[in-house]
Amino acid sequence: MFMKSPFVVGGLLLALASTATVHAADPLRLKIDATTPGAQIDRNIFGQFAEHLGHGVYEGIWVGPDSKIPNTRGIRNDVVAALRALKVPNVRWPGGCFADEYHWRKGIGPSSQRAVTLNPNWGGVTEPNTFGTHEFMDFIGQIGSRAYLSVNLGSGTTAEAADWLEYLTAAQPTTLAKERGANGHPEPYSIPYLGIGNESWDCGGNMSTDYYLSQLKIYTRFVRNYNPAQQGDKQMLKIAVGPNEGNVEWTEAIMKAYQKKQWSWDMQGLSLHAYTVVKWPPAMPSVGFGIPDYDRVLKSTLEMESLVTKHSAIMDKYDPKKQVALVVDEWGAWYAALPGSTPGFLVQQNSMRDAILASLNLNIFARHADRVRMANIAQMINVLQAMILTDKEKMVLTPSYHAFRMYTPFQDAKSVPVQFDAGSYGSGDVKLPRLDAIAARDASGKLWIEFTNLDPENPLQVEADLSGIAAKSATGETLTAPKVDSVNSFEAPNAVAPKPAVVKLQGNKLTLTLTPKSLTVVAVQE
Ligand code: AHR
């Protein structure tokens, strides 16, 4: 929450001090022009991803109604409360690679009668199917989010996927709709986003572009949403499998086909998967690292900018009206699994570095708001760059969680241009910008500015000239930590937590000192 300033003196506003005031010699100047706000930053870029993988779903979300851990219909209350504060716009489920082996029928009906299957992708563990369609939709409802389902294109059939959507969305008394009613939900569900397969070029069936396109055309034709409230301009958006990282040939092939498409098929999104790994297989530690590894990881994450630019340029060629969204539905840091963790569960810690990494990616998406209209960080709980870690009844919010919470005002706000010369820091071949920043105006007219000081050692004084707004007051909050690898643990859950920032506003000039390795969100009010 943004703190109300205790001091307001003749237009000069001082918010609560939180950090040591160290002044760099030369302030870095920014120009922020709120006169003509640009593209809307779609709230969906703050989406999450929850795969049946390790303890992402089981233990992380689902503990079952008989658990001693406080829950509502089997879904843990602490996790729900934490996620509600993030205003999670959509959750992608059930995978990932898992989606292409998921058979929805095994996850409906009385829990005790559900088939126990296997999860060969992720540790080969048993899959109890106790968290299925109804439990996921209940979870989405509890956290106030929306469903982004991935249908099984790899080992399933069009009929299976079509039946799932009829089961979920039909309002008429079809046999499947009645079965849904008998299972507790007579009203049709709302399914606003549908992924047609996952990584079909790899774990989803190692398909060629031609083969995938033939499947895409069939699935988008026959897998229908029947919910009367989701027709016309409220239609469910179908998201095609897009490229892995820099695979421009894939983007080219799908978009070329899209340009020539017949009435009988359509797509509204193209996915992009791009993890921050530095080098496959993931070997960077998520704990106990120093500044060189911090710099290397941030350098690697900034490649998202060129990936988004490259794929957007191809999309512009075939879809100049930008009807198809670029959906970065798997992104985030992928490090070496924590020593001692179960192989295949993708367990890693989450440090101050990850909060910075999240802010840099969110800023890239926001700057490409006209094309990037959805994104899903991998993954929500206990897996990869998680928002939340759990251990039995304990829960801890990660630095990435705090970054996402601080960005909530940017959801659906309109981008405002920010100009600055970031300069650079670093040594050898690892040079990084000192600063990143975005700005946006929300529906109430408030101007929001995010500043990231990447430099792990030096504070950065910034001075922003605001135009297009008669600024009256400003408040801010900042997230930083003693070390680049500072983490929140079950023993010390608040080691990395946001604090009020010192913000000065004089006329339309905003000044603040950004602590090393920090992100700061400032609200400016007229
Ligand atoms: O997020 C983990 C895995 O990474 C997903 O299942 C898959 O789509 C990707 O390769």
Coordinates of C-alpha atoms and ligand atoms in Angstrom, one line a residue:
M1 CA 0.0 0.0 0.0
F2 CA 1.2 3.5 -0.7
M3 CA 1.7 5.5 2.5
K4 CA 0.1 8.9 3.0
S5 CA 2.7 11.5 3.4
P6 CA 3.0 13.0 6.9
F7 CA 4.5 16.2 5.5
V8 CA 3.0 18.5 2.9
V9 CA 4.7 21.9 2.8
G10 CA 3.8 24.4 0.0
G11 CA 3.6 21.7 -2.7
L12 CA 6.7 20.0 -1.5
L13 CA 5.8 16.5 -0.3
L14 CA 8.0 14.2 1.7
A15 CA 6.9 10.6 2.0
L16 CA 8.1 8.5 4.9
A17 CA 11.8 7.8 4.7
S18 CA 12.8 4.2 4.3
T19 CA 16.3 3.9 3.1
A20 CA 19.6 5.7 3.6
T21 CA 19.8 8.9 1.6
V22 CA 22.9 8.6 -0.5
H23 CA 23.1 11.2 -3.3
A24 CA 24.9 10.4 -6.5
A25 CA 26.6 13.4 -8.0
D26 CA 24.7 13.8 -11.2
P27 CA 21.0 13.2 -11.2
L28 CA 19.8 11.1 -14.2
R29 CA 17.1 13.1 -15.9
L30 CA 13.9 11.8 -17.3
K31 CA 11.1 13.4 -19.3
I32 CA 7.7 12.0 -18.7
D33 CA 5.0 13.4 -21.0
A34 CA 1.5 12.6 -19.9
T35 CA -0.2 14.8 -22.5
T36 CA -1.1 12.0 -24.9
P37 CA -1.2 8.6 -23.2
G38 CA -0.6 5.7 -25.7
A39 CA -1.5 2.0 -25.7
Q40 CA -3.3 0.5 -22.8
I41 CA -1.1 -1.9 -20.7
D42 CA -3.3 -4.9 -20.7
R43 CA -3.9 -6.3 -17.2
N44 CA -3.4 -9.7 -18.7
I45 CA 0.4 -9.2 -19.0
F46 CA 0.4 -9.8 -15.2
G47 CA -1.0 -13.3 -15.7
Q48 CA 0.2 -16.4 -13.9
F49 CA 0.9 -20.0 -14.8
A50 CA -0.1 -23.0 -12.6
E51 CA 1.0 -26.4 -14.0
H52 CA 0.6 -29.8 -12.4
L53 CA 4.3 -29.9 -11.7
G54 CA 6.0 -30.6 -8.4
H55 CA 4.2 -28.7 -5.6
G56 CA 2.7 -26.0 -7.8
V57 CA -0.9 -27.3 -7.6
Y58 CA -0.8 -30.1 -5.0
E59 CA 0.3 -28.5 -1.7
G60 CA 0.7 -25.0 -3.3
I61 CA -3.0 -24.6 -4.0
W62 CA -4.8 -27.8 -3.2
V63 CA -4.6 -29.4 0.2
G64 CA -8.0 -31.1 0.1
P65 CA -11.1 -30.3 2.3
D66 CA -9.9 -32.6 5.1
S67 CA -6.6 -30.9 5.6
K68 CA -5.6 -29.2 8.8
I69 CA -4.3 -26.3 6.7
P70 CA -7.2 -23.7 6.6
N71 CA -8.9 -24.1 3.3
T72 CA -12.1 -23.5 1.4
R73 CA -13.3 -26.6 -0.4
G74 CA -9.8 -27.9 -0.4
I75 CA -8.0 -24.7 -1.6
R76 CA -5.7 -23.1 0.9
N77 CA -7.0 -19.8 2.3
D78 CA -3.6 -18.2 2.9
V79 CA -2.6 -18.6 -0.7
V80 CA -6.0 -17.3 -1.9
A81 CA -5.7 -14.2 0.3
A82 CA -2.1 -13.5 -1.0
L83 CA -3.1 -13.9 -4.6
R84 CA -6.2 -11.7 -4.3
A85 CA -3.8 -8.8 -3.5
L86 CA -2.0 -9.4 -6.8
K87 CA -5.3 -9.0 -8.8
V88 CA -4.2 -11.9 -10.9
P89 CA -5.9 -11.3 -14.3
N90 CA -5.7 -14.8 -15.6
V91 CA -4.2 -18.2 -14.7
R92 CA -2.9 -20.6 -17.4
W93 CA -3.7 -24.2 -16.5
P94 CA -3.1 -27.3 -16.5
G95 CA 0.2 -26.9 -18.3
G96 CA 2.8 -26.7 -19.8
C97 CA 3.9 -30.0 -21.1
F98 CA 1.4 -31.6 -18.7
A99 CA -1.5 -30.1 -20.7
D100 CA -0.6 -32.3 -23.7
E101 CA -1.1 -35.4 -21.6
Y102 CA -4.1 -34.2 -19.6
H103 CA -7.4 -35.9 -20.0
W104 CA -10.1 -33.7 -18.4
R105 CA -12.6 -36.5 -17.8
K106 CA -10.2 -38.0 -15.3
G107 CA -10.5 -34.9 -13.2
I108 CA -14.3 -34.6 -12.8
G109 CA -16.9 -36.4 -10.6
P110 CA -16.6 -37.7 -7.0
S111 CA -13.1 -37.2 -5.9
S112 CA -12.7 -40.7 -4.4
Q113 CA -13.6 -42.3 -7.8
R114 CA -11.1 -40.3 -9.9
A115 CA -8.4 -42.2 -11.7
V116 CA -4.9 -42.0 -10.4
T117 CA -2.6 -41.4 -13.4
L118 CA 1.0 -40.5 -13.9
N119 CA 2.9 -37.3 -14.5
P120 CA 5.8 -38.5 -16.7
N121 CA 7.0 -35.0 -17.6
W122 CA 7.6 -34.0 -14.0
G123 CA 9.2 -36.6 -11.9
G124 CA 7.0 -39.5 -12.9
V125 CA 4.9 -39.0 -9.8
T126 CA 1.3 -40.1 -9.5
E127 CA -1.4 -37.6 -10.4
P128 CA -4.4 -38.0 -8.2
N129 CA -6.7 -35.9 -10.4
T130 CA -8.3 -34.5 -7.2
F131 CA -7.6 -31.0 -8.6
G132 CA -9.6 -31.0 -11.8
T133 CA -11.8 -28.8 -13.8
H134 CA -14.3 -27.8 -11.0
E135 CA -11.5 -27.3 -8.5
F136 CA -9.6 -25.1 -10.9
M137 CA -12.6 -23.0 -11.7
D138 CA -13.4 -22.7 -8.0
F139 CA -9.8 -21.5 -7.4
I140 CA -10.1 -18.9 -10.2
G141 CA -13.3 -17.7 -8.6
Q142 CA -11.8 -17.5 -5.1
I143 CA -8.8 -15.4 -6.2
G144 CA -11.0 -13.2 -8.5
S145 CA -9.2 -14.3 -11.7
R146 CA -10.0 -15.7 -15.1
A147 CA -9.3 -19.0 -16.8
Y148 CA -6.7 -19.6 -19.5
L149 CA -7.1 -23.3 -20.4
S150 CA -4.6 -25.2 -22.5
V151 CA -6.2 -28.0 -24.4
N152 CA -4.5 -31.3 -25.1
L153 CA -3.3 -31.2 -28.7
G154 CA -0.5 -33.7 -28.3
S155 CA -2.0 -36.9 -27.0
G156 CA -5.7 -35.9 -27.0
T157 CA -8.2 -35.5 -29.8
T158 CA -10.3 -32.6 -31.2
A159 CA -13.4 -34.4 -29.9
E160 CA -12.0 -34.6 -26.4
A161 CA -11.2 -30.9 -26.4
A162 CA -14.5 -30.0 -28.0
D163 CA -16.3 -32.0 -25.3
W164 CA -14.4 -30.3 -22.6
L165 CA -15.5 -26.9 -23.9
E166 CA -19.1 -28.0 -24.3
Y167 CA -19.0 -29.5 -20.7
L168 CA -17.7 -26.1 -19.4
T169 CA -19.7 -23.7 -21.4
A170 CA -23.0 -25.1 -22.8
A171 CA -26.1 -23.4 -21.4
Q172 CA -28.5 -25.7 -23.2
P173 CA -29.4 -29.0 -21.5
T174 CA -27.0 -31.2 -23.4
T175 CA -25.8 -34.4 -21.8
L176 CA -22.4 -32.8 -21.0
A177 CA -24.0 -29.6 -19.6
K178 CA -26.3 -31.8 -17.4
E179 CA -23.2 -33.7 -16.2
R180 CA -21.6 -30.4 -15.3
G181 CA -24.7 -29.5 -13.3
A182 CA -24.7 -32.9 -11.6
N183 CA -21.1 -32.2 -10.6
G184 CA -22.1 -29.0 -8.9
H185 CA -22.1 -26.2 -11.5
P186 CA -25.4 -25.8 -13.5
E187 CA -24.4 -22.4 -14.8
P188 CA -22.0 -22.3 -17.8
Y189 CA -18.4 -21.4 -16.9
S190 CA -16.7 -18.4 -18.5
I191 CA -13.5 -19.5 -20.4
P192 CA -12.1 -16.3 -21.9
Y193 CA -8.7 -17.7 -23.1
L194 CA -7.9 -21.0 -24.7
G195 CA -4.4 -22.3 -25.7
I196 CA -4.4 -24.6 -28.6
G197 CA -1.6 -26.9 -27.5
N198 CA 1.7 -26.2 -25.7
E199 CA 5.2 -26.1 -27.2
S200 CA 4.0 -28.2 -30.1
W201 CA 7.5 -27.9 -31.6
D202 CA 8.9 -29.8 -28.7
C203 CA 7.2 -31.5 -25.7
G204 CA 3.8 -31.0 -27.3
G205 CA 4.6 -33.5 -30.1
N206 CA 7.6 -32.1 -32.0
M207 CA 5.4 -31.0 -34.8
S208 CA 6.5 -29.2 -38.0
T209 CA 4.8 -25.9 -38.7
D210 CA 2.7 -27.5 -41.4
Y211 CA 1.5 -30.2 -39.1
Y212 CA 0.7 -27.8 -36.3
L213 CA -1.1 -25.5 -38.6
S214 CA -3.3 -28.3 -39.8
Q215 CA -4.2 -29.1 -36.2
L216 CA -4.7 -25.4 -35.3
K217 CA -7.2 -25.0 -38.1
I218 CA -9.2 -28.1 -37.0
Y219 CA -9.1 -27.2 -33.2
T220 CA -10.0 -23.5 -33.7
R221 CA -12.9 -24.6 -35.9
F222 CA -14.4 -27.3 -33.7
V223 CA -13.5 -26.5 -30.1
R224 CA -16.2 -24.0 -29.4
N225 CA -17.3 -21.9 -26.5
Y226 CA -21.1 -22.1 -26.1
N227 CA -21.5 -19.7 -23.2
P228 CA -24.2 -17.2 -24.4
A229 CA -22.3 -14.4 -22.5
Q230 CA -19.1 -15.1 -24.5
Q231 CA -20.3 -14.5 -28.1
G232 CA -19.5 -11.7 -30.5
D233 CA -17.1 -9.2 -29.2
K234 CA -17.0 -11.1 -25.9
Q235 CA -15.7 -14.2 -27.6
M236 CA -13.1 -16.6 -26.1
L237 CA -9.6 -15.8 -27.4
K238 CA -7.8 -18.7 -29.0
I239 CA -4.1 -18.7 -28.6
A240 CA -1.9 -20.6 -31.1
V241 CA 1.4 -22.1 -30.1
G242 CA 4.1 -19.6 -31.1
P243 CA 7.8 -19.6 -31.2
N244 CA 10.4 -20.8 -28.7
E245 CA 12.7 -17.8 -28.0
G246 CA 14.2 -16.6 -31.3
N247 CA 12.5 -19.1 -33.7
V248 CA 11.3 -16.6 -36.2
E249 CA 10.6 -19.2 -38.8
W250 CA 7.8 -20.5 -36.6
T251 CA 6.3 -17.1 -36.2
E252 CA 6.6 -16.4 -40.0
A253 CA 4.8 -19.7 -40.9
I254 CA 1.9 -19.2 -38.5
M255 CA 1.4 -15.5 -39.3
K256 CA 1.6 -16.1 -43.0
A257 CA -1.1 -18.7 -42.7
Y258 CA -3.1 -16.3 -40.5
Q259 CA -2.9 -13.7 -43.2
K260 CA -4.5 -16.1 -45.7
K261 CA -7.0 -17.6 -43.4
Q262 CA -10.4 -18.7 -44.4
W263 CA -13.6 -17.9 -42.5
S264 CA -13.5 -21.4 -40.9
W265 CA -10.6 -20.8 -38.5
D266 CA -9.2 -18.0 -36.5
M267 CA -6.8 -17.1 -33.7
Q268 CA -6.4 -14.1 -31.5
G269 CA -3.1 -14.8 -29.9
L270 CA 0.3 -16.3 -30.7
S271 CA 2.4 -17.5 -27.7
L272 CA 6.0 -16.9 -27.1
H273 CA 8.1 -18.9 -24.6
A274 CA 11.3 -17.3 -23.4
Y275 CA 12.9 -18.2 -20.1
T276 CA 15.9 -16.5 -18.6
V277 CA 18.4 -19.3 -18.3
V278 CA 21.7 -17.8 -19.4
K279 CA 22.6 -21.3 -20.8
W280 CA 20.7 -24.5 -21.1
P281 CA 20.6 -26.7 -19.1
P282 CA 19.8 -24.3 -16.2
A283 CA 22.9 -24.2 -14.0
M284 CA 22.8 -20.8 -12.3
P285 CA 22.2 -21.1 -8.6
S286 CA 19.1 -19.4 -7.2
V287 CA 20.8 -18.7 -3.8
G288 CA 24.3 -17.9 -2.6
F289 CA 25.5 -16.0 -5.7
G290 CA 27.3 -12.7 -6.1
I291 CA 27.2 -9.6 -8.3
P292 CA 28.8 -11.3 -11.4
D293 CA 25.9 -13.8 -11.6
Y294 CA 23.4 -11.1 -10.9
D295 CA 24.7 -9.1 -13.8
R296 CA 24.8 -12.1 -16.1
V297 CA 21.2 -13.1 -15.4
L298 CA 19.9 -9.5 -15.9
K299 CA 21.9 -9.2 -19.1
S300 CA 20.3 -12.4 -20.3
T301 CA 16.8 -11.4 -19.3
L302 CA 17.0 -8.1 -21.2
E303 CA 17.1 -10.3 -24.4
M304 CA 13.3 -10.3 -24.0
E305 CA 13.3 -6.9 -25.6
S306 CA 14.9 -8.1 -28.9
L307 CA 12.7 -11.3 -28.9
V308 CA 9.5 -9.3 -28.6
T309 CA 10.7 -6.7 -31.2
K310 CA 11.7 -9.5 -33.6
H311 CA 8.5 -11.4 -33.4
S312 CA 6.3 -8.3 -33.3
A313 CA 7.9 -7.1 -36.6
I314 CA 7.0 -10.4 -38.3
M315 CA 3.5 -10.1 -36.9
D316 CA 3.2 -6.5 -38.1
K317 CA 4.0 -7.7 -41.6
Y318 CA 1.1 -10.1 -41.7
D319 CA -1.2 -8.5 -39.2
P320 CA -0.7 -4.7 -39.5
K321 CA -3.9 -4.0 -37.6
K322 CA -2.5 -6.0 -34.6
Q323 CA -5.5 -8.2 -34.2
V324 CA -3.3 -11.1 -33.0
A325 CA -1.8 -10.5 -29.6
L326 CA 1.7 -11.7 -28.7
V327 CA 1.1 -13.8 -25.6
V328 CA 4.3 -14.4 -23.6
D329 CA 2.7 -17.2 -21.7
E330 CA 5.9 -18.7 -20.3
W331 CA 8.6 -16.4 -19.0
G332 CA 10.8 -16.0 -15.9
A333 CA 14.0 -17.2 -14.4
W334 CA 14.9 -20.9 -14.6
Y335 CA 17.8 -21.8 -12.4
A336 CA 19.4 -25.0 -11.2
A337 CA 17.1 -27.0 -8.9
L338 CA 17.8 -26.5 -5.2
P339 CA 20.1 -29.2 -3.9
G340 CA 18.2 -31.9 -2.2
S341 CA 14.9 -31.0 -4.0
T342 CA 12.9 -33.7 -5.9
P343 CA 14.3 -34.0 -9.4
G344 CA 11.7 -32.8 -12.0
F345 CA 10.0 -30.5 -9.5
L346 CA 11.8 -27.4 -10.6
V347 CA 12.3 -26.0 -7.1
Q348 CA 14.3 -22.8 -6.8
Q349 CA 14.6 -19.9 -4.4
N350 CA 13.5 -16.4 -5.3
S351 CA 15.8 -13.5 -4.5
M352 CA 16.0 -9.7 -4.9
R353 CA 17.5 -10.5 -8.3
D354 CA 14.2 -12.0 -9.4
A355 CA 12.2 -9.0 -8.4
I356 CA 14.5 -6.8 -10.6
L357 CA 14.2 -9.4 -13.4
A358 CA 10.4 -9.3 -13.1
S359 CA 10.3 -5.5 -13.3
L360 CA 12.6 -5.5 -16.4
N361 CA 10.3 -8.0 -18.2
L362 CA 7.1 -6.3 -17.2
N363 CA 8.5 -3.0 -18.4
I364 CA 9.4 -4.6 -21.8
F365 CA 5.9 -5.9 -22.1
A366 CA 4.4 -2.5 -21.1
R367 CA 6.6 -0.8 -23.8
H368 CA 5.2 -3.2 -26.4
A369 CA 1.6 -2.9 -25.1
D370 CA 0.2 -2.5 -28.5
R371 CA 1.2 -6.1 -29.4
V372 CA 2.0 -7.8 -26.1
R373 CA -1.4 -8.1 -24.5
M374 CA -0.9 -11.1 -22.3
A375 CA 1.9 -12.8 -20.4
N376 CA 2.2 -15.5 -17.8
I377 CA 5.1 -15.8 -15.4
A378 CA 6.3 -19.4 -14.8
Q379 CA 5.1 -20.4 -12.3
M380 CA 2.8 -19.1 -9.6
I381 CA 3.6 -21.3 -6.6
N382 CA 6.6 -23.5 -5.6
V383 CA 7.9 -23.9 -9.2
L384 CA 10.5 -21.8 -11.0
Q385 CA 10.1 -18.0 -10.5
A386 CA 7.3 -18.4 -8.0
M387 CA 5.2 -15.7 -6.3
I388 CA 4.7 -17.9 -3.3
L389 CA 6.5 -20.7 -1.6
T390 CA 4.8 -23.1 0.8
D391 CA 6.0 -25.8 3.2
K392 CA 3.1 -27.7 4.7
E393 CA 1.2 -25.0 6.7
K394 CA 3.8 -22.3 6.2
M395 CA 3.7 -19.8 3.3
V396 CA 6.2 -17.1 2.3
L397 CA 5.8 -14.3 -0.3
T398 CA 8.8 -14.0 -2.6
P399 CA 10.5 -10.8 -3.8
S400 CA 8.8 -11.5 -7.2
Y401 CA 5.4 -11.5 -5.4
H402 CA 6.2 -8.0 -4.0
A403 CA 7.2 -6.8 -7.5
F404 CA 3.9 -8.0 -9.0
R405 CA 1.9 -6.5 -6.1
M406 CA 3.6 -3.1 -6.6
Y407 CA 2.8 -3.2 -10.3
T408 CA -1.0 -3.7 -9.9
P409 CA -1.8 0.0 -10.6
F410 CA -0.4 -0.5 -14.1
Q411 CA -3.1 -3.0 -14.9
D412 CA -5.1 -1.4 -17.8
A413 CA -3.4 2.0 -17.3
K414 CA -2.4 3.8 -20.4
S415 CA 1.3 4.1 -21.3
V416 CA 2.9 7.4 -21.0
P417 CA 6.2 8.0 -22.9
V418 CA 9.4 8.2 -20.7
Q419 CA 12.6 9.5 -22.1
F420 CA 16.0 9.1 -20.5
D421 CA 19.6 8.1 -21.1
A422 CA 20.1 5.1 -18.8
G423 CA 23.9 5.2 -19.0
S424 CA 25.6 2.0 -18.0
Y425 CA 27.4 0.1 -15.3
G426 CA 29.3 -3.2 -15.2
S427 CA 32.6 -4.4 -16.5
G428 CA 34.1 -6.5 -19.3
D429 CA 31.5 -7.8 -21.7
V430 CA 28.7 -7.5 -19.1
K431 CA 27.5 -3.9 -19.4
L432 CA 24.0 -3.1 -18.2
P433 CA 21.8 0.0 -18.2
R434 CA 21.7 1.7 -14.8
L435 CA 18.1 2.6 -15.0
D436 CA 14.8 1.3 -16.4
A437 CA 11.5 3.1 -16.1
I438 CA 7.9 3.1 -17.4
A439 CA 5.0 5.4 -16.7
A440 CA 1.2 5.1 -17.2
R441 CA -2.0 6.9 -16.4
D442 CA -4.8 5.0 -14.7
A443 CA -8.5 5.6 -15.3
S444 CA -8.7 8.1 -12.4
G445 CA -6.0 10.2 -14.0
K446 CA -3.3 9.3 -11.5
L447 CA 0.2 9.0 -13.1
W448 CA 2.2 5.9 -12.1
I449 CA 5.9 5.7 -12.6
E450 CA 8.2 2.7 -12.1
F451 CA 11.9 3.1 -11.7
T452 CA 14.4 0.2 -11.5
N453 CA 17.9 0.9 -10.4
L454 CA 19.8 -2.2 -11.8
D455 CA 23.1 -1.2 -10.4
P456 CA 23.7 -3.5 -7.4
E457 CA 26.2 -1.2 -5.7
N458 CA 25.4 2.5 -6.4
P459 CA 22.4 4.6 -5.6
L460 CA 21.0 6.6 -8.4
Q461 CA 19.5 10.0 -8.1
V462 CA 16.7 10.7 -10.6
E463 CA 15.0 13.9 -11.6
A464 CA 11.8 13.5 -13.7
D465 CA 10.2 16.4 -15.5
L466 CA 6.5 15.8 -15.7
S467 CA 4.4 17.4 -18.4
G468 CA 0.7 17.0 -19.2
I469 CA -0.2 16.8 -15.5
A470 CA -0.6 19.5 -12.9
A471 CA 1.1 17.4 -10.2
K472 CA 0.0 18.1 -6.6
S473 CA 1.4 15.3 -4.6
A474 CA 3.5 12.2 -4.9
T475 CA 4.1 9.1 -2.9
G476 CA 6.1 6.0 -3.5
E477 CA 7.2 2.6 -2.3
T478 CA 10.4 0.8 -3.0
L479 CA 11.6 -2.8 -2.9
T480 CA 15.2 -3.5 -2.2
A481 CA 17.4 -5.8 0.0
P482 CA 20.8 -5.9 1.6
K483 CA 22.2 -8.2 -1.0
V484 CA 21.5 -9.2 -4.6
D485 CA 20.8 -12.8 -3.4
S486 CA 18.6 -11.8 -0.3
V487 CA 15.6 -14.0 -0.1
N488 CA 12.5 -14.5 2.0
S489 CA 12.6 -17.7 3.9
F490 CA 10.1 -19.5 6.2
E491 CA 12.3 -18.4 9.1
A492 CA 12.7 -14.8 7.9
P493 CA 9.7 -14.1 5.6
N494 CA 10.0 -10.3 5.5
A495 CA 13.7 -9.9 4.7
V496 CA 12.7 -8.5 1.3
A497 CA 9.6 -6.4 1.6
P498 CA 8.4 -3.1 0.1
K499 CA 8.9 0.1 2.2
P500 CA 7.7 3.7 1.7
A501 CA 10.1 5.7 -0.5
V502 CA 11.4 9.3 -0.2
V503 CA 9.8 11.3 -3.0
K504 CA 10.1 15.0 -3.5
L505 CA 7.8 17.0 -5.8
Q506 CA 8.5 20.6 -6.6
G507 CA 6.2 22.0 -9.2
N508 CA 6.3 19.4 -11.9
K509 CA 9.8 18.1 -11.0
L510 CA 10.0 14.8 -9.2
T511 CA 13.2 13.8 -7.5
L512 CA 14.2 10.7 -5.6
T513 CA 17.2 8.6 -4.9
L514 CA 16.9 5.0 -5.9
T515 CA 18.8 2.6 -3.7
P516 CA 21.1 0.0 -5.4
K517 CA 19.2 -3.0 -6.9
S518 CA 15.8 -1.6 -6.3
L519 CA 12.4 -1.0 -7.9
T520 CA 10.3 1.9 -6.9
V521 CA 6.7 2.7 -7.9
V522 CA 5.6 6.4 -7.5
A523 CA 2.0 7.7 -7.7
V524 CA 1.5 11.3 -8.8
Q525 CA -1.8 12.9 -8.2
E526 CA -3.3 16.1 -9.7
Ligands
AHR1 O1 7.3 -24.3 -17.0 C1 7.9 -25.6 -17.2 C2 7.9 -26.1 -18.6 O2 8.6 -25.3 -19.4 C3 6.5 -26.2 -19.2 O3 5.8 -27.3 -18.9 C4 6.9 -26.2 -20.7 O4 5.9 -25.7 -21.5 C5 8.2 -25.5 -20.8 O5 9.1 -26.1 -21.5

